[in-house]
Coordinates of C-alpha atoms in Angstrom, one line a residue:
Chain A
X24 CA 112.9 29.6 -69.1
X25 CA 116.9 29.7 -69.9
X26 CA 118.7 26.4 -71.2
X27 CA 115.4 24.7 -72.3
X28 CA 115.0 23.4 -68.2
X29 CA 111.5 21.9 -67.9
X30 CA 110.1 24.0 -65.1
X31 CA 106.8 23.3 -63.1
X32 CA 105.2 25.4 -60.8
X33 CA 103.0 22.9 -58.4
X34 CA 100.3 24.8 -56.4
X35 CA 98.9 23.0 -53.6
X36 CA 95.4 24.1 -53.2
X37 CA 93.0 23.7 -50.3
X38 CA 89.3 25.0 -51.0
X39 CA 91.5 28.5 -52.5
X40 CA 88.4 28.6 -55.9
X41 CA 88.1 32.1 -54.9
X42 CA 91.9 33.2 -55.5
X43 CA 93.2 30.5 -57.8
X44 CA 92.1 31.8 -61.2
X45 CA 94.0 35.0 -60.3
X46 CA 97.1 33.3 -58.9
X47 CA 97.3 31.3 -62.3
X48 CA 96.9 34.2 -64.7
X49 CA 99.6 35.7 -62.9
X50 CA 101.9 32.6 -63.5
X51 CA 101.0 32.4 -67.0
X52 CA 101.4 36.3 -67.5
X53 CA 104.8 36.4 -66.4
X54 CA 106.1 33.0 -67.3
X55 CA 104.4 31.7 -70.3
X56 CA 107.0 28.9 -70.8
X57 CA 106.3 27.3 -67.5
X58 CA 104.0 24.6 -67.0
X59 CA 101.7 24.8 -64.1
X60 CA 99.8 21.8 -61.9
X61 CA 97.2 22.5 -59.3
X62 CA 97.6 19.5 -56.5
X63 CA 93.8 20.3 -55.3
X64 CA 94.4 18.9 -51.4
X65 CA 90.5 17.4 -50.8
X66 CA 88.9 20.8 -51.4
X67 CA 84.8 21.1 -50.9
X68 CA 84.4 24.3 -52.7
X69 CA 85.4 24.4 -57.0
X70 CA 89.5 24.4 -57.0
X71 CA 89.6 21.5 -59.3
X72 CA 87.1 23.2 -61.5
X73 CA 88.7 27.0 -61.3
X74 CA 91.9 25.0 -62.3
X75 CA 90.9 23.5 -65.5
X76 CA 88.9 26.4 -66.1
X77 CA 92.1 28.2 -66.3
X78 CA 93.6 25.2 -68.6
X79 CA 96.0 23.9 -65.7
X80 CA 95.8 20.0 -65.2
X81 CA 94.4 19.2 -61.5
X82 CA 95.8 16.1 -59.7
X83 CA 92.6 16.4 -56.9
X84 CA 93.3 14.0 -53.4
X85 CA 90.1 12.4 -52.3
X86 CA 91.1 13.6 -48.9
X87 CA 92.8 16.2 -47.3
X88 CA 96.1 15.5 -46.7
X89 CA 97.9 18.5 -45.8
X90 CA 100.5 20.7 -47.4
X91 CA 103.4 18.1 -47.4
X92 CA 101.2 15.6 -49.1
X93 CA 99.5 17.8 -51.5
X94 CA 103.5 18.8 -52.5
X95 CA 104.8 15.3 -52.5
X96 CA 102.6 14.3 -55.2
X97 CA 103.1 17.5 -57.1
X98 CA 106.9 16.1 -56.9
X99 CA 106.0 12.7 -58.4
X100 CA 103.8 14.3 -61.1
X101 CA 106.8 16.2 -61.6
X102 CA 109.3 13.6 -62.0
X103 CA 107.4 11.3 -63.9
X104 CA 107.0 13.7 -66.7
X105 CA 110.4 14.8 -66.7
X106 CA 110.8 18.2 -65.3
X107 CA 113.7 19.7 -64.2
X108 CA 113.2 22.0 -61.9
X109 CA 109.5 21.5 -59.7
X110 CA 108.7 25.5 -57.8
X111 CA 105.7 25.3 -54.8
X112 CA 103.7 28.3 -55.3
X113 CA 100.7 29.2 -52.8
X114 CA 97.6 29.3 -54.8
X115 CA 96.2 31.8 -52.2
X116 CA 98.5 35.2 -54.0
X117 CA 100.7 35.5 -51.2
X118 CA 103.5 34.8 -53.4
X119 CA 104.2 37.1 -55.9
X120 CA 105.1 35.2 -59.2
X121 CA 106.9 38.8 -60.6
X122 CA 109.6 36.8 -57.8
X123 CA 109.7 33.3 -60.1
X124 CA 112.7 34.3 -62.4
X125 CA 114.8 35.3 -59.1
X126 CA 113.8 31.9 -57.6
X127 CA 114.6 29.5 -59.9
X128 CA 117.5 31.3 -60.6
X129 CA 120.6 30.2 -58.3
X130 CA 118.7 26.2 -59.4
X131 CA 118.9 26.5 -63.3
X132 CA 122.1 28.1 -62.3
X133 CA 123.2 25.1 -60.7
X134 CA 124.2 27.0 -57.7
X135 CA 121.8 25.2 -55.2
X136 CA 119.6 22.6 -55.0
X137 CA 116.9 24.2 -53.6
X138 CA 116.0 27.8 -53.2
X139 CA 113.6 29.4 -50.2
X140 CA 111.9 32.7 -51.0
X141 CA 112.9 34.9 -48.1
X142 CA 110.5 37.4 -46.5
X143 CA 113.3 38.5 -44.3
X144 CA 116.5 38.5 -46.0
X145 CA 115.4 42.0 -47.2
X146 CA 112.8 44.3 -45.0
X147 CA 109.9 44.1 -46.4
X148 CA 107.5 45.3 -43.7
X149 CA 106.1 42.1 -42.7
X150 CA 104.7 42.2 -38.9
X151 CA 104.2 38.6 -37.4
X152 CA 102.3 38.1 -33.7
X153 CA 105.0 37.7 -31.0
X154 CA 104.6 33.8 -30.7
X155 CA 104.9 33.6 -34.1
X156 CA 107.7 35.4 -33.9
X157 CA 109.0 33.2 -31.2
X158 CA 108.7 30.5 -33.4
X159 CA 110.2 31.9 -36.2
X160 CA 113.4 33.1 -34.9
X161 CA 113.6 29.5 -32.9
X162 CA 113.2 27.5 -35.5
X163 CA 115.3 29.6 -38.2
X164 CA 118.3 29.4 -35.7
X165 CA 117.6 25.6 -35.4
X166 CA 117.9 25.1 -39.1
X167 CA 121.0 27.8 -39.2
X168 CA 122.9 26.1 -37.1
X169 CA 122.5 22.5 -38.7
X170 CA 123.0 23.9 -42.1
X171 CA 126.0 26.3 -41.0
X172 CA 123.9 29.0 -42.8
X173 CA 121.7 31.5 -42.2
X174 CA 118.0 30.4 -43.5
X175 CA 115.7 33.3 -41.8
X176 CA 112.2 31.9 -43.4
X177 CA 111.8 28.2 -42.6
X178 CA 108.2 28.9 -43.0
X179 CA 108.3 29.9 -46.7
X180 CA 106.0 27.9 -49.3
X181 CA 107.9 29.9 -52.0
X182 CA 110.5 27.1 -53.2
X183 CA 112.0 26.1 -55.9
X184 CA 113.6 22.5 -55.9
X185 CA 115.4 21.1 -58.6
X186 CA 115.0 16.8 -60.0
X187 CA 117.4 15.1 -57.3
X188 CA 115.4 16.7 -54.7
X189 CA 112.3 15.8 -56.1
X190 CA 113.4 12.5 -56.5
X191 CA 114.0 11.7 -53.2
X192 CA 111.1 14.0 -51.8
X193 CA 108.7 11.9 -53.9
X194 CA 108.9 8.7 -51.4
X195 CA 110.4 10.5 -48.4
X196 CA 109.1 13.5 -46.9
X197 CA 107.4 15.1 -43.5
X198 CA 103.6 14.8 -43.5
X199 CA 102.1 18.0 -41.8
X200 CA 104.6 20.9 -42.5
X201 CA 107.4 20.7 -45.2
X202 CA 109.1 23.2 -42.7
X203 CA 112.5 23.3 -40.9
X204 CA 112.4 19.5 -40.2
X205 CA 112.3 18.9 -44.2
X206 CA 115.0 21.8 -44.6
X207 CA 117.1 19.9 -42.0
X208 CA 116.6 16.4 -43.5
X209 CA 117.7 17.7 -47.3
X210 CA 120.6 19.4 -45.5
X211 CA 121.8 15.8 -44.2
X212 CA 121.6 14.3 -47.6
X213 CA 124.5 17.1 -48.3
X214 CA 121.5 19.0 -50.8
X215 CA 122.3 22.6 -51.0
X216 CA 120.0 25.3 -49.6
X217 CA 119.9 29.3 -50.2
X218 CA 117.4 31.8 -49.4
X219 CA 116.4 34.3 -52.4
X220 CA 114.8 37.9 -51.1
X221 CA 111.2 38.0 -52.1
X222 CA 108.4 40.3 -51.2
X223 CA 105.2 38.6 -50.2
X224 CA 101.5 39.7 -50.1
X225 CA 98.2 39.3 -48.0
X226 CA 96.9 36.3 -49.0
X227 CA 93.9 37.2 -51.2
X228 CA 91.6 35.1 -49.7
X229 CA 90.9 31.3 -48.3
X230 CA 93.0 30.4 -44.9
X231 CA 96.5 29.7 -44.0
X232 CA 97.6 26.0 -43.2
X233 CA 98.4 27.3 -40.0
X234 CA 95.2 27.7 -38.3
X235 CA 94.8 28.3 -34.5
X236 CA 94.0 24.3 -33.5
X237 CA 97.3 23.4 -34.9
X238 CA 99.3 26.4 -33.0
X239 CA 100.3 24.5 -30.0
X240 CA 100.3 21.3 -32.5
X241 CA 102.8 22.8 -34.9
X242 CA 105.7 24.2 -32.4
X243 CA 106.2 20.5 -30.5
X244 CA 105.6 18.2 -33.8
X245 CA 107.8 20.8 -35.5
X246 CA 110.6 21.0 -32.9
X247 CA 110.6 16.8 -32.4
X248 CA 110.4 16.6 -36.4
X249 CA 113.4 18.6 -36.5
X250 CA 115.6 17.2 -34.0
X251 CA 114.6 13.4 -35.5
X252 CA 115.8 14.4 -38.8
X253 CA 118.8 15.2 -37.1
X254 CA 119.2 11.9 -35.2
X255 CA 117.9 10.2 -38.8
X256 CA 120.8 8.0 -40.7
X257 CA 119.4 9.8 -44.3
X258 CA 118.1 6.9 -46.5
Chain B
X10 CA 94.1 -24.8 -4.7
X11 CA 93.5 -21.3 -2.4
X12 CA 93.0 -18.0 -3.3
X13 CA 94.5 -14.6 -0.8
X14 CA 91.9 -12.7 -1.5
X15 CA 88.5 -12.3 -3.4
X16 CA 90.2 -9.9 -6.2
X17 CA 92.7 -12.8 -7.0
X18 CA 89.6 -14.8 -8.0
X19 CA 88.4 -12.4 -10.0
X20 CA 91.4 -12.3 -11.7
X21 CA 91.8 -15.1 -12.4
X22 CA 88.6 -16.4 -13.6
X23 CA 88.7 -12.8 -15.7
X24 CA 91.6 -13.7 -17.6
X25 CA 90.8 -17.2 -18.2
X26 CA 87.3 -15.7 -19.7
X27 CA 89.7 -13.2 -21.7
X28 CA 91.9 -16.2 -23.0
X29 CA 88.6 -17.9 -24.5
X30 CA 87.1 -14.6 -25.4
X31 CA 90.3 -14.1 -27.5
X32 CA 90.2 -17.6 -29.1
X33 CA 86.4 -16.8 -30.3
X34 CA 87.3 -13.7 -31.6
X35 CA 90.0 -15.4 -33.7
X36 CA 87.5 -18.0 -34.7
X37 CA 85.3 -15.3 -35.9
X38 CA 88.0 -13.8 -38.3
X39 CA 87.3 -10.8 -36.0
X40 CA 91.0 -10.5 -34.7
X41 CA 93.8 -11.4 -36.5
X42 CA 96.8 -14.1 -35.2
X43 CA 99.4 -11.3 -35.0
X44 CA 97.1 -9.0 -32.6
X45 CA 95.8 -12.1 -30.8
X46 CA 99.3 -12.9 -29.9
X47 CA 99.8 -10.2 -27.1
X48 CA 96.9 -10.4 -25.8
X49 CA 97.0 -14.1 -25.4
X50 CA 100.5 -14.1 -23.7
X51 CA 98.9 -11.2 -21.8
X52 CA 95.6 -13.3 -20.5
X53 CA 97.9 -16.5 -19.5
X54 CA 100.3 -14.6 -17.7
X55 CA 98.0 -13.2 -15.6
X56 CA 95.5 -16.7 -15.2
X57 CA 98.6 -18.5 -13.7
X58 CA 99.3 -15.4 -11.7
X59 CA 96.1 -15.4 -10.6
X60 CA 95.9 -19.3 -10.1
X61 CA 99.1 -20.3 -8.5
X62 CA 99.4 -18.8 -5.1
X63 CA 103.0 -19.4 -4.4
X64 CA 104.1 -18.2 -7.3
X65 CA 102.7 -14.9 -7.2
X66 CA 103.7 -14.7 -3.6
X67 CA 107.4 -15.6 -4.5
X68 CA 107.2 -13.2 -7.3
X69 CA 105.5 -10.3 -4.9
X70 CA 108.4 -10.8 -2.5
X71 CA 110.9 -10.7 -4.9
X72 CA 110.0 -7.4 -6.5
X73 CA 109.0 -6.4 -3.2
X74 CA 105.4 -5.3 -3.8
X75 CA 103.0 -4.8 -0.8
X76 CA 100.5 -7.4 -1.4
X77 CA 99.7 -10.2 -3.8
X78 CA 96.8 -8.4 -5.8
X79 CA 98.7 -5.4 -6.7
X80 CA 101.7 -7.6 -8.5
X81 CA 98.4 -8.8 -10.4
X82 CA 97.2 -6.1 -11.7
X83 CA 100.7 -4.3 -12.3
X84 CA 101.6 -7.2 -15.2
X85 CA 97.9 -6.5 -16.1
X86 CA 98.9 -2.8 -16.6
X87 CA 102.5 -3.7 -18.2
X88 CA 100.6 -5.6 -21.1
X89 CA 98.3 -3.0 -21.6
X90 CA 100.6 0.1 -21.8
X91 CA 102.7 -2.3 -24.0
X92 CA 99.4 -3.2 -26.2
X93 CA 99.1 0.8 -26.8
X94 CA 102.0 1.5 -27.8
X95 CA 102.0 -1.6 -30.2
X96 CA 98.6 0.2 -31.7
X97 CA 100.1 3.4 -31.6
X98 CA 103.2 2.0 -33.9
X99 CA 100.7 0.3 -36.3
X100 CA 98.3 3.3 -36.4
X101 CA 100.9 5.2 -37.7
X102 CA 102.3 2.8 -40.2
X103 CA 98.7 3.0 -41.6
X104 CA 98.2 6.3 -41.7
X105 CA 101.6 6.8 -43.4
X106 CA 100.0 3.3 -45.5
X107 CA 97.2 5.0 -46.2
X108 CA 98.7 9.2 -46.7
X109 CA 100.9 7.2 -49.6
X110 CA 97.7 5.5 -51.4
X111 CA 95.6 8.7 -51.7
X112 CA 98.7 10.6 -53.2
X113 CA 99.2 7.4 -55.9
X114 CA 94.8 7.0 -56.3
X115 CA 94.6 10.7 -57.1
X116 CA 97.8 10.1 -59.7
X117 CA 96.0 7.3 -61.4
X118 CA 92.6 9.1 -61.2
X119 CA 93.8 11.9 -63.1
X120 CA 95.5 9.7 -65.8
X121 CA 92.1 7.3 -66.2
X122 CA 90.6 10.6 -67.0
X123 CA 92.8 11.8 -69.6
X124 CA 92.6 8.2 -71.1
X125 CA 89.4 8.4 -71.5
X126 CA 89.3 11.6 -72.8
X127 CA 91.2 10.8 -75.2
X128 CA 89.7 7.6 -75.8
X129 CA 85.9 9.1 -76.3
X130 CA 86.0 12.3 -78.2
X131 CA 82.7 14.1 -77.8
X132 CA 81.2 17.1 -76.2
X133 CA 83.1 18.1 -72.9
X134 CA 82.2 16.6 -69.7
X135 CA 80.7 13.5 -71.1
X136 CA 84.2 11.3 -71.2
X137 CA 85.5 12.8 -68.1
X138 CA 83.9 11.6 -65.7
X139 CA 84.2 14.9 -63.4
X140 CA 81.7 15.7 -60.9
X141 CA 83.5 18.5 -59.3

C-alpha cells in the first residue's frame, strides 16, 4: 500500500471453513502487501485450521461472541502491533477485495477516519426483503441526520478504520452489531465518516449474522443502541 | 401482640424465617455480604410490618390502601422488582466482564502458542498445542 501505512485486513469468522481459503487468496492476490488476521468467533467447524492453512495468523475466541467482539479484538491485535490503518472484511466473499484500494483510500488519504463500503451509493442491483428495507432506510436516516451526512449502508461489514479509531474501539465498542449505534457513537467523538461505492456479492456460503431469531432482536436493541449513543457524554 | 388477619401471620413468621435463612446462607459462604444486604433490609421491613399492627395500619391509612395485607405484600413486591433490576445491572456488568476476558484469553492464547513455537522447534503440530 502507498506511504509505507501498515494495513490489516481483520476477518471475523464464524464457522465460514468452507469460504475462507477463497476469501483469503483473493486478499493476497490483489493486495500482497497487506497483512491479514482471521478473528475465528468460537467456530465448531475448521476456520482456525483453513486460516493457517492459508498462512494467516488466527486469534480463535473460546466462545462465540458476535461480530462486534470478534472485530474489537481484531482492533487490539491491530494496535498492539502497530498498524495503521485496521479494514473488516467478511470472510464469507460478499465483499469483493478488487474494492480494498478504493476503501482505504480516502483513510491513507487522510480524508476520513473511517470509510463504509456502500452497496447503495451506486446501483448495484441489490434487492433486500421489504422489512429489511424498512430497517435500512430507518436506520440510514437516523445515522444521516446525526452525522449531517448521508450514510445509506449502516449495515456494511466493509470498513476500513484508521489507528485513532481503533484505539478507542479497542476498550469501547457495541457488543451485538457494530451498526448505526457504533457509526453514531464515532460521529460524537467528532471521527469522520464517508461512504465509498462498492459492489457486493452473494455470500459464498456459511450464514449471515443476521439470522431470523435476532430479526425482531436487532431493530429494538439497534434503535435503543442508537439513540443511547446519542444521549452518551463520549468517554 | 394481635394479628388482622391469618396472612399477616404468615408474613410475618415468613420473613422472620427469610431473615435467618439469609444469615445461614451467608454463613455458608453461599451468598455474599453485598447481595445479602437487600435482601436483609427487604426481610426486616416486612417482619416489623408484619409484627406491629399499628404501624402497618397507620402506614395503610396513610398511603391509602384497602386493607392491612395488601400494604404487606406491596413492600414485598417493591423489594423484589428492586432486587431484579439490581441482578439485571450486575448480570450485565458480567457479561460485558466476562465478553472483555474472552477477547484478552484468545489474545494471550495465540501469543503462548507462537512462544512456544518458537521456543520448541520440531515437526509441526507438536509445539503448538492446536487441537482445532
Amino acid at each position: 500500500m502507498k506511504g509505507g501505512a501498515r494495513v490489516l485486513v481483520i476477518v471475523p469468522a464464524h464457522d465460514e471453513e468452507e469460504s475462507l481459503p477463497r476469501t483469503l487468496a483473493e486478499v493476497r492476490a490483489v493486495a500482497p502487501a497487506v497483512d491479514l488476521l482471521v478473528v475465528d468467533d468460537g467456530s465448531r467447524d475448521g476456520t482456525a485450521r483453513a486460516a493457517r492453512a492459508g498462512g494467516v495468523p488466527v486469534v480463535r475466541h473460546p466462545v462465540n461472541l458476535g461480530v462486534g467482539g470478534a472485530l474489537q479484538t481484531g482492533f487490539r491485535w491491530a494496535v498492539e502491533h502497530g498498524y495503521d490503518v485496521g479494514v473488516q472484511l467478511d470472510a464469507d466473499g460478499q465483499h469483493d477485495p478488487a474494492w480494498l484500494a478504493a476503501l482505504l483510500e480516502p483513510v491513507l488519504a487522510g480524508a476520513c477516519d473511517v470509510s463504509i463500503g456502500s452497496r447503495y451509493v451506486a446501483r448495484t442491483g441489490y434487492r433486500a426483503p421489504v422489512a429489511r428495507r424498512f430497517g435500512m432506510v430507518l436506520f440510514s436516516g437516523l445515522v444521516s441526520a446525526v452525522l449531517h451526512r448521508r450514510i445509506t449502508d449502516t449495515t456494511s461489514g466493509f470498513r476500513a478504520y484508521n489507528r485513532p479509531v481503533m484505539e478507542v474501539c479497542q476498550h469501547d465498542f457495541p457488543k451485538d452489531f457494530p451498526d448505526a449505534p457504533l457509526l453514531i457513537a464515532l460521529a460524537r467523538r467528532g471521527f469522520r465518516l464517508q461512504e465509498v461505492a462498492v459492489t457486493m456479492r452473494e455470500r459464498r456460503a456459511g450464514r449471515s449474522f443476521y439470522t431470523l431469531g435476532k430479526s425482531l432482536y436487532y431493530p429494538y436493541k439497534n434503535l435503543l443502541a442508537s439513540l443511547m449513543a446519542l444521549l452518551q457524554r463520549p468517554v | 401482640m394481635h394479628f388482622l388477619s391469618r396472612t399477616q401471620i404468615i408474613t410475618a413468621f415468613g420473613a422472620v424465617a427469610l431473615v435467618f435463612y439469609v444469615l445461614d446462607l451467608v454463613r455458608r459462604r453461599k451468598l455474599s455480604e453485598d447481595y445479602s444486604l437487600l435482601w436483609m433490609i427487604a426481610s426486616l421491613v416486612v417482619a416489623v410490618l408484619g409484627f406491629s399492627t399499628p404501624l402497618l395500619t397507620w402506614i395503610t391509612r396513610a398511603l391509602g390502601i384497602m386493607g392491612e395485607s395488601s400494604t404487606v405484600f406491596a413492600f414485598g413486591l417493591g423489594f423484589a422488582t428492586v432486587m431484579l433490576l439490581y441482578l439485571s445491572i450486575r448480570l450485565s456488568r458480567l457479561g460485558q466482564e466476562n465478553h472483555a476476558l474472552t477477547r484478552e484469553l484468545a489474545l494471550l492464547r495465540h501469543e503462548v502458542d507462537l512462544l512456544r513455537t518458537a521456543a520448541a522447534p520440531g515437526p509441526p503440530g507438536t509445539a503448538g498445542g492446536e487441537r482445532a
